[in-house]
């Protein structure tokens, strides 16, 4: 990867919420740390009309609100804002892109013309913008780098994802396209790779011989907020599972790459997606549960049901909760059930991966030395070790093991061996957007989704979406602040097990822990 000294970051959708909340603050933090190219400039582009100064003012407001690190001087902020200007555009007007090209040429310093087109726009505009950039030659790398960055969702189903990829790839090379899945930018998600491949002790235990099942949960306390319009046409399977959760799954389930290099890693994650067992209609009926939140009172406050949210149809059948059981058909994982659960308006915000290990072959210390097969649910679960990989919040890793209760007798007790990120003194943890934008400026595509991976994920998800279109699979209501419909427990292959109920605090779990 070569470092560049000039870059113009062209932010499409610059007047939108995501730009203000995530993208520009991330750029600012990178700037403060001296990570941006020496001659970095940003050109905000959107339909609204702004003078440069008015646009800078609105970006400054965003920084006040969303940029982390209050020790940053006003001087720095001024310097950063002085590198920003604005260009209004009508996205559908081919001519406007020729003017954009002229604008960029007028901004370019010296001969190096590296342009990064970041599309923070509704996905419907991706194709149109890419085509128009191509029409005026802004895709060609004759005079410098040309990169296009798109945010998820990449398509709406398999067909639309294929169409989008085909279109983008007819204009840009795969190496010029960066598809952002912000979960891959999270430190804790990247640490899955390190835990597995920087240690020798986990590998022998990371397979069907020792693992009983794997559980991935992504719960949010928030509802759809002000995104009801978008969300109602999407649902949680598209919004979270097809991308963020499957990407985490890939890092958990992949084989070791031959080298730590973008394509080597992405080849291995692709193999996981290719090995996902495509469910038949019957399997979908048995192994998937969907739900939608309904209004309820929590701690004296009333929370609206999904259908009462702004922008949502009052007859909506869009799911805000999904639970799946599925398998990975390869040598490492054959027969090991994977459980994925994602939901909005859950009791707390938590994302984690839990590796549930098989019980010891003969449990000598619990309940009079019964064989696991004869144990009741509680006793069986008690003996199983768990490795909890907490993505957020209270980030860390916990190994749950059985220890002797001190004193007379041979009674066991589960204890936690833990690592907490907060104990890493002075470690600055960049936001996902900081990491990903920097990687993209430096030309490192390791943490970005490749076209083939995106399509393969859709191949797995699309039959479920199709099956959910009909009425055969019920849409259950669940009150805000609960862990989704009760029926989600029914998908466990081994009825002795059920979902973990994680708490905000990594060390605790259970239905009644502090949220
Ligand atoms: C986004 C989804 O991709 O991820 C949102 O569109 C969701 O619906 C968000 O709330 C969750 O991200 P995080 O980083 O807060 O877990």
Short mmCIF file of N, CA and C and ligand atoms in Angstrom, two decimals, residues 152 182-183 186 218 220 222-223 227 230-231 239-240 243-244 344 349 351 392, ligand 1:
data_model
loop_
_atom_site.label_atom_id
_atom_site.label_comp_id
_atom_site.label_asym_id
_atom_site.label_seq_id
_atom_site.Cartn_x
_atom_site.Cartn_y
_atom_site.Cartn_z
N UNK A 152 -23.70 -0.03 3.04
CA UNK A 152 -24.76 -1.00 2.93
C UNK A 152 -26.10 -0.28 2.99
N UNK A 182 -20.06 -1.36 8.47
CA UNK A 182 -19.32 -0.70 9.57
C UNK A 182 -18.97 -1.66 10.71
N UNK A 183 -19.62 -2.84 10.75
CA UNK A 183 -19.25 -3.79 11.81
C UNK A 183 -17.81 -4.27 11.66
N UNK A 186 -15.24 -2.30 13.54
CA UNK A 186 -15.21 -2.30 15.02
C UNK A 186 -13.98 -3.09 15.49
N UNK A 218 -27.42 -9.71 18.31
CA UNK A 218 -27.25 -8.28 18.18
C UNK A 218 -28.56 -7.64 18.57
N UNK A 220 -30.73 -4.32 20.12
CA UNK A 220 -30.70 -2.87 20.29
C UNK A 220 -31.84 -2.46 21.19
N UNK A 222 -32.87 0.68 21.11
CA UNK A 222 -33.60 1.65 20.28
C UNK A 222 -34.58 0.95 19.34
N UNK A 223 -35.59 1.71 18.93
CA UNK A 223 -36.51 1.22 17.90
C UNK A 223 -36.03 1.74 16.56
N UNK A 227 -36.26 6.51 11.18
CA UNK A 227 -35.98 5.85 9.89
C UNK A 227 -37.11 4.91 9.48
N UNK A 230 -37.59 4.13 5.66
CA UNK A 230 -36.61 3.19 5.09
C UNK A 230 -36.83 1.80 5.65
N UNK A 231 -36.99 1.75 6.96
CA UNK A 231 -36.98 0.45 7.64
C UNK A 231 -38.15 -0.42 7.22
N UNK A 239 -31.48 -5.54 7.13
CA UNK A 239 -30.77 -4.41 7.74
C UNK A 239 -29.57 -4.86 8.58
N UNK A 240 -29.67 -5.99 9.24
CA UNK A 240 -28.61 -6.42 10.17
C UNK A 240 -28.04 -7.80 9.85
N UNK A 243 -25.86 -8.63 6.46
CA UNK A 243 -24.54 -8.01 6.40
C UNK A 243 -23.77 -8.15 7.71
N UNK A 244 -24.13 -7.34 8.72
CA UNK A 244 -23.32 -7.29 9.95
C UNK A 244 -23.17 -8.66 10.62
N UNK A 344 -34.75 -5.16 17.48
CA UNK A 344 -34.85 -3.78 17.96
C UNK A 344 -35.80 -3.78 19.14
N UNK A 349 -28.89 -2.79 24.82
CA UNK A 349 -28.09 -2.84 23.58
C UNK A 349 -26.90 -3.74 23.83
N UNK A 351 -24.17 -6.65 21.63
CA UNK A 351 -23.80 -7.52 20.51
C UNK A 351 -22.71 -8.46 21.01
N UNK A 392 -20.00 -5.29 21.86
CA UNK A 392 -20.36 -4.02 22.47
C UNK A 392 -21.55 -4.20 23.38
C1 LIG B 1 -27.06 -0.11 10.87
C2 LIG B 1 -28.52 -0.41 10.78
O1 LIG B 1 -26.36 -0.67 9.79
O2 LIG B 1 -26.54 -0.62 12.09
C3 LIG B 1 -29.25 0.17 11.97
O3 LIG B 1 -29.02 0.13 9.58
C4 LIG B 1 -28.63 -0.30 13.26
O4 LIG B 1 -30.63 -0.17 11.93
C5 LIG B 1 -27.13 -0.06 13.25
O5 LIG B 1 -29.24 0.42 14.32
C6 LIG B 1 -26.48 -0.69 14.45
O6 LIG B 1 -25.14 -0.31 14.50
P1 LIG B 1 -24.36 -0.29 15.88
O7 LIG B 1 -22.96 0.05 15.47
O8 LIG B 1 -25.00 0.76 16.73
O9 LIG B 1 -24.50 -1.64 16.48
#
